[in-house]
mmCIF file of C-alpha atoms and ligand atoms in Angstrom:
data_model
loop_
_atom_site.group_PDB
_atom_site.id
_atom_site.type_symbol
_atom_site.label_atom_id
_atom_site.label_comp_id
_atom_site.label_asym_id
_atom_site.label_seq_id
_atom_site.Cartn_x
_atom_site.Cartn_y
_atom_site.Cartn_z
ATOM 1 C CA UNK A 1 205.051 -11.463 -110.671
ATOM 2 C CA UNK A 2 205.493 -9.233 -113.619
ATOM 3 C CA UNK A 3 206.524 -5.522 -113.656
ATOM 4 C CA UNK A 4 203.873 -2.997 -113.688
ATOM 5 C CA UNK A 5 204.017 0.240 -115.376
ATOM 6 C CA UNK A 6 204.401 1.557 -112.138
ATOM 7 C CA UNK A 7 207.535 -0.520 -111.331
ATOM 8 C CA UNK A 8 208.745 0.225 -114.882
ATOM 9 C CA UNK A 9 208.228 4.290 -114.293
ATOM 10 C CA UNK A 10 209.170 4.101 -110.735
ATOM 11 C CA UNK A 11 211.982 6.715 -111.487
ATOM 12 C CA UNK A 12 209.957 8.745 -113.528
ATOM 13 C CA UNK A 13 206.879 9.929 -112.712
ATOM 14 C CA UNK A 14 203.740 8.310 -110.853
ATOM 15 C CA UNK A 15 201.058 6.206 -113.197
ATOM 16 C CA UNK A 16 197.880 6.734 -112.533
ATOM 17 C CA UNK A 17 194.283 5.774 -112.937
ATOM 18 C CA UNK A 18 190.911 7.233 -112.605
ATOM 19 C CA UNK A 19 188.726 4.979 -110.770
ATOM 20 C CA UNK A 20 184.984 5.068 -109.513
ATOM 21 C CA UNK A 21 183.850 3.247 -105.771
ATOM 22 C CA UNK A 22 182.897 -0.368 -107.323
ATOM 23 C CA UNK A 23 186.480 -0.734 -108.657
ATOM 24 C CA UNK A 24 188.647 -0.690 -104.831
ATOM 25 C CA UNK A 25 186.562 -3.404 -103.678
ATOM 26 C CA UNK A 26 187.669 -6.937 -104.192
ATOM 27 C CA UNK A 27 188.055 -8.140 -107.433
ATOM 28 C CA UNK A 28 189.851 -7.544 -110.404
ATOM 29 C CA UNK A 29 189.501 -4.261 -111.443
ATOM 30 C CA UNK A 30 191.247 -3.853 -107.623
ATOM 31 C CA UNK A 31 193.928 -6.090 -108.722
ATOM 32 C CA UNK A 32 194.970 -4.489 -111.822
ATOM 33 C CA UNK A 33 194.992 -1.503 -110.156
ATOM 34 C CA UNK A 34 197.420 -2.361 -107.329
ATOM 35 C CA UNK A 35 199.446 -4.642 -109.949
ATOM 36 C CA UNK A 36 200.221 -1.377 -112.358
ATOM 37 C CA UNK A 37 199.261 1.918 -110.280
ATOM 38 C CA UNK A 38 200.430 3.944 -107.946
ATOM 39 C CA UNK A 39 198.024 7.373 -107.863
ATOM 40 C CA UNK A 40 194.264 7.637 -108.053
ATOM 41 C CA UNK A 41 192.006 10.197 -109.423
ATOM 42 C CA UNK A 42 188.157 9.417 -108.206
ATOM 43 C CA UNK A 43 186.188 9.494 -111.601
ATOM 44 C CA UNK A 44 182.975 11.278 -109.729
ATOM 45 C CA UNK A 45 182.745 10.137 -106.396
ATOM 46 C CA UNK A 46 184.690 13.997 -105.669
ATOM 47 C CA UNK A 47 182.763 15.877 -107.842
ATOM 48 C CA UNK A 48 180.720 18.678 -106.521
ATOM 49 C CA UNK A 49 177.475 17.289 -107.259
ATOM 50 C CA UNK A 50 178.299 13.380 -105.778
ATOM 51 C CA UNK A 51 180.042 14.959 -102.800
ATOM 52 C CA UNK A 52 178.001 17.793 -102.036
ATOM 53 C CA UNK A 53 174.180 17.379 -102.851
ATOM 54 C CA UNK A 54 172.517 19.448 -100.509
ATOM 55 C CA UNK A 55 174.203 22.681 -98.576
ATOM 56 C CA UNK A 56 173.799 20.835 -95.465
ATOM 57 C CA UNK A 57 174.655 17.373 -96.629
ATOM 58 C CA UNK A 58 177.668 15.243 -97.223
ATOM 59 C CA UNK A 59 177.679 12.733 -99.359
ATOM 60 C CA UNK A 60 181.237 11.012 -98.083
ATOM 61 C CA UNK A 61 180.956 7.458 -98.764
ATOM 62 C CA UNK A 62 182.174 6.861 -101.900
ATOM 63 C CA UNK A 63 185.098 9.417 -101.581
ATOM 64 C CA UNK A 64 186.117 7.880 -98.514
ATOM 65 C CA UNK A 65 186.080 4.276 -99.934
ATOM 66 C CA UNK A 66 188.931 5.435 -102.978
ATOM 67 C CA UNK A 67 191.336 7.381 -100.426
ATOM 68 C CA UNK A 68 190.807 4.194 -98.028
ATOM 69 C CA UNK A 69 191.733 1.869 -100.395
ATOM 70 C CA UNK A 70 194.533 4.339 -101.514
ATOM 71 C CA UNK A 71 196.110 4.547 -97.688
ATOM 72 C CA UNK A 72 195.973 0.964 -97.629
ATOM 73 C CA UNK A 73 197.948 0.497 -100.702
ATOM 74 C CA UNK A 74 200.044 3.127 -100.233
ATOM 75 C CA UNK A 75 198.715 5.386 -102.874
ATOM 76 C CA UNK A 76 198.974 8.703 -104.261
ATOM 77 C CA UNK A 77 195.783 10.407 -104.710
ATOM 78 C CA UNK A 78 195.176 13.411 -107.157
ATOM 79 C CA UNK A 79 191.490 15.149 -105.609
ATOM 80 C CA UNK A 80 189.204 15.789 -108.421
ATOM 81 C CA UNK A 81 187.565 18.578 -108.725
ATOM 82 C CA UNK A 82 186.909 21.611 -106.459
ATOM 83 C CA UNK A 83 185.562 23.796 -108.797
ATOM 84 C CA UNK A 84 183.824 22.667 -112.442
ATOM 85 C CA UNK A 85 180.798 24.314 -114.044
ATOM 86 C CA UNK A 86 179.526 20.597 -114.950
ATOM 87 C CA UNK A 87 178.146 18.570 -112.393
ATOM 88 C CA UNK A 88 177.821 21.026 -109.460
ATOM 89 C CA UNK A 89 174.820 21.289 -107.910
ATOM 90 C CA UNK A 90 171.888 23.748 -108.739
ATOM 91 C CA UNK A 91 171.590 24.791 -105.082
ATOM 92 C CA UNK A 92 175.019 26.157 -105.203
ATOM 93 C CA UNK A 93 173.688 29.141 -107.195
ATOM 94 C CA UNK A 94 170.458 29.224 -105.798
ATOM 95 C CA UNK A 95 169.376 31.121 -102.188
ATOM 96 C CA UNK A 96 166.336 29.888 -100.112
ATOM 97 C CA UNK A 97 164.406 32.046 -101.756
ATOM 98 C CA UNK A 98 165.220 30.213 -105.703
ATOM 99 C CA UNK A 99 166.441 33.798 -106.473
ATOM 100 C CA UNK A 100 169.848 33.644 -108.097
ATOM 101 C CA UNK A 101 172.871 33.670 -105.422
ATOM 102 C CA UNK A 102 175.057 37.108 -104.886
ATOM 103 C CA UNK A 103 179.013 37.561 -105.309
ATOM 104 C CA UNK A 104 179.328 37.516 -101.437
ATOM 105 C CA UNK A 105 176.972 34.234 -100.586
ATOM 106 C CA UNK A 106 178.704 32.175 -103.437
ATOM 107 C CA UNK A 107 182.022 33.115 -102.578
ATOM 108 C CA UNK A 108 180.949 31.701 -98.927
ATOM 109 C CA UNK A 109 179.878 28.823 -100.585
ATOM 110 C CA UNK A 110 182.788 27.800 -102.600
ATOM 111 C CA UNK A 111 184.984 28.533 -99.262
ATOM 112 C CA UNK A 112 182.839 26.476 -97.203
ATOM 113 C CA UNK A 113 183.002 23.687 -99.649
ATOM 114 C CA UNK A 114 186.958 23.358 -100.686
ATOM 115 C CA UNK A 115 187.505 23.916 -96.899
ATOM 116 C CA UNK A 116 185.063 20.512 -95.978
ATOM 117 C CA UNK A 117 186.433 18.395 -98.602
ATOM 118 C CA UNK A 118 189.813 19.564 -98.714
ATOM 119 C CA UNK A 119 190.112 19.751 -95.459
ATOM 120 C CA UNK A 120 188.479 16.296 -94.798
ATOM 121 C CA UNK A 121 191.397 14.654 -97.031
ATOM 122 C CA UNK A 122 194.419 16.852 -95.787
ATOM 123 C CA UNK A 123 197.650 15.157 -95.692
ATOM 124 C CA UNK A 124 195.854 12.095 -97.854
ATOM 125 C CA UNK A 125 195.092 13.447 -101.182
ATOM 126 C CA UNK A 126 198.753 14.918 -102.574
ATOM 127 C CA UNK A 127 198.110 16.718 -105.087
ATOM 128 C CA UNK A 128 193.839 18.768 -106.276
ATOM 129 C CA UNK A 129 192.254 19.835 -109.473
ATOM 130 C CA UNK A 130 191.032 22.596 -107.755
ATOM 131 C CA UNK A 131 189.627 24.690 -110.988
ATOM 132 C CA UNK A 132 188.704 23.107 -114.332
ATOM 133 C CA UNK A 133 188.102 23.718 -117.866
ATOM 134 C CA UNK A 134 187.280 27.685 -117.023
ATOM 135 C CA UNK A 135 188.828 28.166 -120.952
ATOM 136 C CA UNK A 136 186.139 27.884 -123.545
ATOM 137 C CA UNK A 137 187.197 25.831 -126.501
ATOM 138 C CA UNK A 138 185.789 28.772 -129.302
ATOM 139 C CA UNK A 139 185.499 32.518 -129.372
ATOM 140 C CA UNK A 140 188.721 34.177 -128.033
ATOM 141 C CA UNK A 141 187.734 35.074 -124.173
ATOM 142 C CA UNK A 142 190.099 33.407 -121.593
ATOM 143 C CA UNK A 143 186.940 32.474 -119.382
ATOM 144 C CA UNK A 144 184.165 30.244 -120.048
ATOM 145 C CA UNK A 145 180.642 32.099 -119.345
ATOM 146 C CA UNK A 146 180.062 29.927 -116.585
ATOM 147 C CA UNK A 147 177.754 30.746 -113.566
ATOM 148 C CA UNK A 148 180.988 31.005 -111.417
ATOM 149 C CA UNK A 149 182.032 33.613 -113.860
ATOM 150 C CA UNK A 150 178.533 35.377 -113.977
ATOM 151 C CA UNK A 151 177.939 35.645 -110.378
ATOM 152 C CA UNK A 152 181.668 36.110 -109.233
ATOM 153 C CA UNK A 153 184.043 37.191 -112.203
ATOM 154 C CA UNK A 154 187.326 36.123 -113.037
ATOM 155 C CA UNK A 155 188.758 36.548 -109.636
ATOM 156 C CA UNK A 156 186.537 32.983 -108.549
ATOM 157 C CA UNK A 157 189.562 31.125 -109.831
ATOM 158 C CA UNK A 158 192.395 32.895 -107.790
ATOM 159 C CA UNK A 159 189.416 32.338 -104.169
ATOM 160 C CA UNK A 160 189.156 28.879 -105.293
ATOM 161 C CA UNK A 161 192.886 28.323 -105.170
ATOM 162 C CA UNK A 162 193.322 30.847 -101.942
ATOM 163 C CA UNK A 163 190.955 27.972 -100.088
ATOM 164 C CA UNK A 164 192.399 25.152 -101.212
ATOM 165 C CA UNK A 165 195.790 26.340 -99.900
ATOM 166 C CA UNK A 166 194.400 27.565 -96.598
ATOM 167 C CA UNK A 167 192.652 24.059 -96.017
ATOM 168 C CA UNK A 168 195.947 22.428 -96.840
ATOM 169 C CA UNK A 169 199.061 24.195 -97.661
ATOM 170 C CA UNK A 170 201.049 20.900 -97.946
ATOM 171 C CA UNK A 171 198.460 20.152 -101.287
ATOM 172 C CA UNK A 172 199.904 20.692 -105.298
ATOM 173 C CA UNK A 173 196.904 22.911 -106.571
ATOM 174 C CA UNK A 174 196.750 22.528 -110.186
ATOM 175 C CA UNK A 175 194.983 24.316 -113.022
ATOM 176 C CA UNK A 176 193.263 20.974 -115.229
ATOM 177 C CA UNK A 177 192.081 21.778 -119.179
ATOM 178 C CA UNK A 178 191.704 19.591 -122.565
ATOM 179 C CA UNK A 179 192.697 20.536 -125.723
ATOM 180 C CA UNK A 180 195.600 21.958 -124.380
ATOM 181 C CA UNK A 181 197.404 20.962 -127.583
ATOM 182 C CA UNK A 182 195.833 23.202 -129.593
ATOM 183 C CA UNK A 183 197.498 26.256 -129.974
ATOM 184 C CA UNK A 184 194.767 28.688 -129.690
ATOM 185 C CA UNK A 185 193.293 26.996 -126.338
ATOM 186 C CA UNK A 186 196.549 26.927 -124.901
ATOM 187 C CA UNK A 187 197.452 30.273 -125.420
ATOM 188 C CA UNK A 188 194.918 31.368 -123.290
ATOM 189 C CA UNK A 189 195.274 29.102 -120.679
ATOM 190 C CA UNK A 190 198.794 30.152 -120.437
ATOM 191 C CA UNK A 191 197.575 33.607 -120.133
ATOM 192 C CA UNK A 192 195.125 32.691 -117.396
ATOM 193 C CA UNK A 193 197.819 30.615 -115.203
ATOM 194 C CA UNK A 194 200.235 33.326 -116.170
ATOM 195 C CA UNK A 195 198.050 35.968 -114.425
ATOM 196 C CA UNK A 196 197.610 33.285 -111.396
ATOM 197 C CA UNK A 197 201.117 33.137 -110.918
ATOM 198 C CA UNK A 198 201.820 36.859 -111.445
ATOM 199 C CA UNK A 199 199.274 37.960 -109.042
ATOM 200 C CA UNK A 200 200.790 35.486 -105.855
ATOM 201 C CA UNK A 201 197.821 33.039 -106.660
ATOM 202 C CA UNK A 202 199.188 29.508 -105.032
ATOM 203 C CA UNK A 203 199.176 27.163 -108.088
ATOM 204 C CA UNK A 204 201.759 25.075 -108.439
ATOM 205 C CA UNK A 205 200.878 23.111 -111.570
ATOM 206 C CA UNK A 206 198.678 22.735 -114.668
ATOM 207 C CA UNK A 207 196.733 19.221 -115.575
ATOM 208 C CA UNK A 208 196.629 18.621 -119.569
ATOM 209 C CA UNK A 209 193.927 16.285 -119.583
ATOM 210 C CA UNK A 210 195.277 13.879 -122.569
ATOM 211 C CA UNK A 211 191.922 12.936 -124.190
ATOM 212 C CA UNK A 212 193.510 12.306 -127.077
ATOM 213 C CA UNK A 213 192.779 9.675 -129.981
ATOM 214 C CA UNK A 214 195.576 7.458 -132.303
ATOM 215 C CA UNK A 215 195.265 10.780 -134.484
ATOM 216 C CA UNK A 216 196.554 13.363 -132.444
ATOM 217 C CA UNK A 217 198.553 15.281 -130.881
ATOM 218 C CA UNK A 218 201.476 15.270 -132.976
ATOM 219 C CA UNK A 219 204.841 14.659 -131.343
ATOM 220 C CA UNK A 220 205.853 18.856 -131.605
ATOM 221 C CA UNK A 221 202.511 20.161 -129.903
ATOM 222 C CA UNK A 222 203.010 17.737 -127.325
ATOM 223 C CA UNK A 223 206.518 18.940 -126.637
ATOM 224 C CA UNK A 224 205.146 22.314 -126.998
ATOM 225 C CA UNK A 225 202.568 21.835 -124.581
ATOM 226 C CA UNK A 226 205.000 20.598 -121.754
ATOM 227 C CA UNK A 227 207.346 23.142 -122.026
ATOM 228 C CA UNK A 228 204.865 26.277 -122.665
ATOM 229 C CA UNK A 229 203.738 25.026 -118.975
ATOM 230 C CA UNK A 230 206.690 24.412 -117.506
ATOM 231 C CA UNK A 231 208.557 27.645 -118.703
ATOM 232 C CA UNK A 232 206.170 29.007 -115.787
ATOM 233 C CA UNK A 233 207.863 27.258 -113.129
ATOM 234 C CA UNK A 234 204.412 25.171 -112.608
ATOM 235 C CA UNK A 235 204.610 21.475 -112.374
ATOM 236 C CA UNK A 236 202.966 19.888 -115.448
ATOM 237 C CA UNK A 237 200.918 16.261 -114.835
ATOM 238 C CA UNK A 238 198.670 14.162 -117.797
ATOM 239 C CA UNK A 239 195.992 14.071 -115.738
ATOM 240 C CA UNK A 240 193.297 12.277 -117.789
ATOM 241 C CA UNK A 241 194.674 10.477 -120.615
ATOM 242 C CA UNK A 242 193.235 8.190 -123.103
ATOM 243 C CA UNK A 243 193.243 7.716 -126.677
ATOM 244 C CA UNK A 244 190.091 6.976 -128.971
ATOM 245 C CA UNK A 245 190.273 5.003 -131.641
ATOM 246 C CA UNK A 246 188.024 6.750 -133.851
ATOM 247 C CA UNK A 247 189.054 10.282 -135.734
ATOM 248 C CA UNK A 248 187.513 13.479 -133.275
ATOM 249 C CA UNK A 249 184.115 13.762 -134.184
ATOM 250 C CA UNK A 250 183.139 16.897 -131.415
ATOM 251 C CA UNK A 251 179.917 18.166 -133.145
ATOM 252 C CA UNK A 252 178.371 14.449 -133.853
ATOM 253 C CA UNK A 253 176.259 13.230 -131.094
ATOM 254 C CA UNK A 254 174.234 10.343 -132.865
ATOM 255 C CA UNK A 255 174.766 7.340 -133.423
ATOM 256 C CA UNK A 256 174.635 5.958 -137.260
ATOM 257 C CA UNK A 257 174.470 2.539 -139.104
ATOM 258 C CA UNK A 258 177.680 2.703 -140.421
ATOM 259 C CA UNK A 259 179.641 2.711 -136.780
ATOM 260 C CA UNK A 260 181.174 -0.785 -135.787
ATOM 261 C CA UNK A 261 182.112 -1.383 -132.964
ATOM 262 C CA UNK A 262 185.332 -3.078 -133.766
ATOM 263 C CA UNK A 263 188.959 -2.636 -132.972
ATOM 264 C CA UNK A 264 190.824 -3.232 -135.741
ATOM 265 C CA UNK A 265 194.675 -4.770 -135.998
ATOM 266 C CA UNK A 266 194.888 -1.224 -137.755
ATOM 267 C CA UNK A 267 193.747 0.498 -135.221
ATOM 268 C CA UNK A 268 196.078 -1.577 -132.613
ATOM 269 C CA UNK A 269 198.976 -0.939 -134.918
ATOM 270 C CA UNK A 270 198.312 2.710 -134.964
ATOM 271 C CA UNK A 271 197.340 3.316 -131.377
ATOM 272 C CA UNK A 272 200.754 1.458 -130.062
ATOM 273 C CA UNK A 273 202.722 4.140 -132.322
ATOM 274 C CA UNK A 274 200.900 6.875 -130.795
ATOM 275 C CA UNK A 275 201.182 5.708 -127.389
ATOM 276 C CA UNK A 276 205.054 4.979 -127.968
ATOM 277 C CA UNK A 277 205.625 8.240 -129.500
ATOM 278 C CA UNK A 278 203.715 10.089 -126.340
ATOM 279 C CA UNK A 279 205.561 8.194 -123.784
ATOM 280 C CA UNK A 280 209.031 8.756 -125.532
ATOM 281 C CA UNK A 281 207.707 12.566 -125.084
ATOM 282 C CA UNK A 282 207.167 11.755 -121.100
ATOM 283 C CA UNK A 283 209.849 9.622 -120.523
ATOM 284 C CA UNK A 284 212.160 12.398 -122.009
ATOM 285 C CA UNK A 285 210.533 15.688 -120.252
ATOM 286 C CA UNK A 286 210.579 13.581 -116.508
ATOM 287 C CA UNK A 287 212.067 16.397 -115.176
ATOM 288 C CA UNK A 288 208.519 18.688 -116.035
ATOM 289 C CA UNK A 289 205.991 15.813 -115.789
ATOM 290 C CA UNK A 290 204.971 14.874 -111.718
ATOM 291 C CA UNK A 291 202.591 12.443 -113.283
ATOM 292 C CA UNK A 292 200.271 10.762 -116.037
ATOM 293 C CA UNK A 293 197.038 9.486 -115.392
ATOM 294 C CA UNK A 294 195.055 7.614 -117.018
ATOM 295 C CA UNK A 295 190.988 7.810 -117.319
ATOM 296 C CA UNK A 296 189.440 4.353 -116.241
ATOM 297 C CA UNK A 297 191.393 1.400 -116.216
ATOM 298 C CA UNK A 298 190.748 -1.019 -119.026
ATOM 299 C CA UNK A 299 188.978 -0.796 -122.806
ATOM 300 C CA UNK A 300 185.892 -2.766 -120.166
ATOM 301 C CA UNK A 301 184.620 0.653 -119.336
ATOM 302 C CA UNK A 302 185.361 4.247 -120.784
ATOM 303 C CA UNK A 303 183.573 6.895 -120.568
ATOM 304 C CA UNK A 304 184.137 7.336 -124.116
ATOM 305 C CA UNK A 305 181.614 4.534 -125.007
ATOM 306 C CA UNK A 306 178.730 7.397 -124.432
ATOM 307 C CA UNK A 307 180.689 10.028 -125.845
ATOM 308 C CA UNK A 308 180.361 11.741 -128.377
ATOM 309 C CA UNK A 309 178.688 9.168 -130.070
ATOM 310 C CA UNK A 310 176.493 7.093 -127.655
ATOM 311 C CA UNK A 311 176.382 3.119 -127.485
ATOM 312 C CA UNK A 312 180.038 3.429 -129.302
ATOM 313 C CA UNK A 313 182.481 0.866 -127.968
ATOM 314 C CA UNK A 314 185.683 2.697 -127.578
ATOM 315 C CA UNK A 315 189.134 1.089 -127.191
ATOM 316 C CA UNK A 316 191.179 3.815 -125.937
ATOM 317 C CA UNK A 317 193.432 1.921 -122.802
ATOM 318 C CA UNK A 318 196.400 -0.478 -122.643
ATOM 319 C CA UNK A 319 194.567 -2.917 -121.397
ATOM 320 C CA UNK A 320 191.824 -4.864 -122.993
ATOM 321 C CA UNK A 321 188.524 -5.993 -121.930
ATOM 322 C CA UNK A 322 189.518 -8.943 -120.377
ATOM 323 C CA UNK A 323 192.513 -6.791 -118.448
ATOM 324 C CA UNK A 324 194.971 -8.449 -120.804
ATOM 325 C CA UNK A 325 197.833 -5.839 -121.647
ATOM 326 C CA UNK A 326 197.577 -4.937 -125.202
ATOM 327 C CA UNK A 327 200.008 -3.949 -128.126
ATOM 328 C CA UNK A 328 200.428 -0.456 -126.898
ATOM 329 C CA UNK A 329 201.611 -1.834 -123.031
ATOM 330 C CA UNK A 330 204.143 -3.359 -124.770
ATOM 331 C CA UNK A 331 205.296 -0.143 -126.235
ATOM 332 C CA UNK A 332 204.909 2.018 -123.195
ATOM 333 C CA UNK A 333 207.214 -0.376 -120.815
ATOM 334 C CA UNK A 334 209.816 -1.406 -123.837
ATOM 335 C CA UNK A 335 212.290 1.177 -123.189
HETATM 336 O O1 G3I B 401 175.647 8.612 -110.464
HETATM 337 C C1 G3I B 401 174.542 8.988 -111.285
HETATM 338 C C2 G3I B 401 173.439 7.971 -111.153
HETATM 339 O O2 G3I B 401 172.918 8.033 -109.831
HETATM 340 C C3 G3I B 401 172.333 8.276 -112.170
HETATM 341 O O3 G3I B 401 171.358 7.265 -112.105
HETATM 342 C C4 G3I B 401 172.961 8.332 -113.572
HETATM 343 C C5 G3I B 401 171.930 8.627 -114.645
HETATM 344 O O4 G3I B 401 171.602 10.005 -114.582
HETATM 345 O O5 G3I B 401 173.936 9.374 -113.603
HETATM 346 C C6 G3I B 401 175.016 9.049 -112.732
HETATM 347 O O6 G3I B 401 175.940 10.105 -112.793
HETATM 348 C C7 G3I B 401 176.735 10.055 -113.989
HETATM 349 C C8 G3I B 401 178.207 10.006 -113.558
HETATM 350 O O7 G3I B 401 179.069 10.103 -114.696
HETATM 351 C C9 G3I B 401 178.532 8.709 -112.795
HETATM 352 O O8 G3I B 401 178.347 7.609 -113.675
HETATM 353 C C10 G3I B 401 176.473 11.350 -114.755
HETATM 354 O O9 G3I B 401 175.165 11.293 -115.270
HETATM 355 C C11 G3I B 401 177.454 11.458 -115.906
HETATM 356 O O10 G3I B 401 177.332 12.751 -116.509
HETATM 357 C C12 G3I B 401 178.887 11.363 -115.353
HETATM 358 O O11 G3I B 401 179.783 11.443 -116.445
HETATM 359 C C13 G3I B 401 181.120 11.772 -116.062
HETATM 360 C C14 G3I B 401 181.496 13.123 -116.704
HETATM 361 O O12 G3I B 401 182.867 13.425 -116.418
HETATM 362 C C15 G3I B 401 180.638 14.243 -116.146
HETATM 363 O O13 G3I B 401 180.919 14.391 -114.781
HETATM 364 C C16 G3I B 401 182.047 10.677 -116.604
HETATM 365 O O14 G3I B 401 181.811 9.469 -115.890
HETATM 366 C C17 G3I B 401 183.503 11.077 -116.403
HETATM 367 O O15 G3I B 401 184.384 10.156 -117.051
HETATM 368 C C18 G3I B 401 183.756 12.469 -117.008
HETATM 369 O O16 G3I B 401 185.057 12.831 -116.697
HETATM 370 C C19 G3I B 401 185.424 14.161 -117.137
HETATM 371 C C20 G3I B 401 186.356 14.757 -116.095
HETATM 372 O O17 G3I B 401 185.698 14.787 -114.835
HETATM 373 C C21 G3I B 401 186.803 16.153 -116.511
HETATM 374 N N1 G3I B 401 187.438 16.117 -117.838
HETATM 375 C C22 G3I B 401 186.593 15.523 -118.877
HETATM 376 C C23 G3I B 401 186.194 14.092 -118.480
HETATM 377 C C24 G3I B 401 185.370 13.457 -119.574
HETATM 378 O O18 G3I B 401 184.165 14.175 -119.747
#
């Protein structure tokens, strides 16, 4: 049967691909992903909010189905995420009485929850997201305003990795961001894994997500990016990769006449450069990069299709709607 990129990167660096609980059940997605994988990052299903609803519930079913279907395949899994200010619960930040939490209760909280769920997957899930995107794209503070940093202050990052490691000190504990090719955002996420590191925090690695588009990044801030990172002595992993076909657009959020949903042979041409270039960038840095990841599994489903611009078809994977390897597969494995 032919290679898959995980046969073709097997002395690289793992490939792998986020994945929600409909996709490790029979069928094709399933197949694809045990044809070209060989890590898994659950798209939700390990969220706060999915796995953690109520204080005193659980929600483990979906979770459990992805690192199932992971043991049986013998795959990695990459835990996704312990600590996010989108998607986790109100209740979190809330006491009985719908007064806003203290310090002290939420600390207890976050402890209680990355000791459940780590704990739940020790030994099984390799390698956590355990804080992300606490660097706010604008304005020049290192943390985002987010309730975490309200209630708690800065120091809820350095907890949040102390109880991952405690629940499982055999776990990589990375630091995940996006736009980390921008100069200005990753200046300041170097200072914040920097002070991690400096202070004894255990993190052993940083996640650059790698939404990306056939624009950008350029070939030099990727390189810069890599080896900013790594000049830390973390690990550095693309954790979320994909690449839009359509120029960054962050402010627009509607939808207007003109937009087609079409990918052009333009638009092919260009994104198989860009993914060439990018993997030429991996393949040569293998000894910084423990991984690259890619978010969802064919141009069938991305979340990109709602984002920014809603009811958008996006094309931003090497394979195509019908799971057929496109242009740019053919540039990522010719090497
Ligand atoms: O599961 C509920 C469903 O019960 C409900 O009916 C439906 C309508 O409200 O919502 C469903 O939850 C949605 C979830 O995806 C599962 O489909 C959430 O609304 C929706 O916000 C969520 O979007 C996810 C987003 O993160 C926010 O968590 C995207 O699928 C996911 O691709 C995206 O991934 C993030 C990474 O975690 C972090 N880095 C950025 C990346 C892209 O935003």
């Amino acid at each position: 049967s032919q290679k898959g990129l995980k046969d073709y990167y097997a002395n690289y660096f793992p490939i792998g691909v986020a994945v929600n609980p409909r996709m490790v059940q029979p069928g094709p997605d399933a197949d694809l992903i045990k044809a070209q994988f060989s890590s898994l990052t659950p798209e939700n299903a390990m969220k706060m909010g999915p796995i953690h609803p109520e204080e005193k519930r659980y929600f483990w079913k979906d979770a459990d189905a992805i690192v199932d279907f992971a043991q049986q395949n013998k795959l990695l899994v990459r835990g996704h995420t312990l600590c996010w200010h989108n998607q986790t619960p109100r209740w979190f930040f809330t006491d009985s009485t719908g007064k806003q939490v203290t310090r002290e209760v939420l600390l207890a909280r976050m402890k209680q929850h990355i000791t459940d769920v780590v704990g739940r997957y020790k030994g099984k899930i390799y390698a956590w997201d355990v804080v992300n995107e606490a660097v706010p794209d604008t304005s020049n503070a290192i943390y985002r305003k987010s309730k975490f940093y309200e209630i708690i202050g800065e120091d809820y990052i350095a907890k949040a990795f102390e109880y991952a490691h405690a629940a499982d000190p055999s776990a990589q504990l990375f630091y995940n961001d996006y736009n980390t090719e921008s100069a200005s955002k990753r200046d300041k996420i170097y200072q914040l894994v920097k002070r991690l590191k400096d202070k004894g925090v255990p993190i052993n690695g940083v996640g650059l997500q790698g939404h990306w588009s056939i624009y950008e990044p350029t070939k030099q801030e990727m390189e810069e990016s890599i080896n900013r990172f790594a000049s830390l002595g973390l690990k550095v992993q693309i954790t979320e990769m994909d690449m839009s076909v359509y120029p960054k657009e962050h402010e627009r959020r509607e939808r207007r006449d003109t937009d087609r949903s079409e990918f052009t042979s333009a638009m092919n041409d260009k994104q198989a450069a860009q993914y060439k270039m990018l993997f030429e960038v991996f393949r040569k840095h293998k000894d910084q990069l423990t991984g690259v990841t890619f978010w969802n599994l064919s141009d069938k489903y991305s979340w990109l299709d709602s984002f920014p611009v809603p009811n958008r078809k996006d094309f931003p994977l090497l394979f195509d709607q019908n799971y057929q390897p496109k242009k740019a597969f053919a540039e990522v494995v010719k090497f």
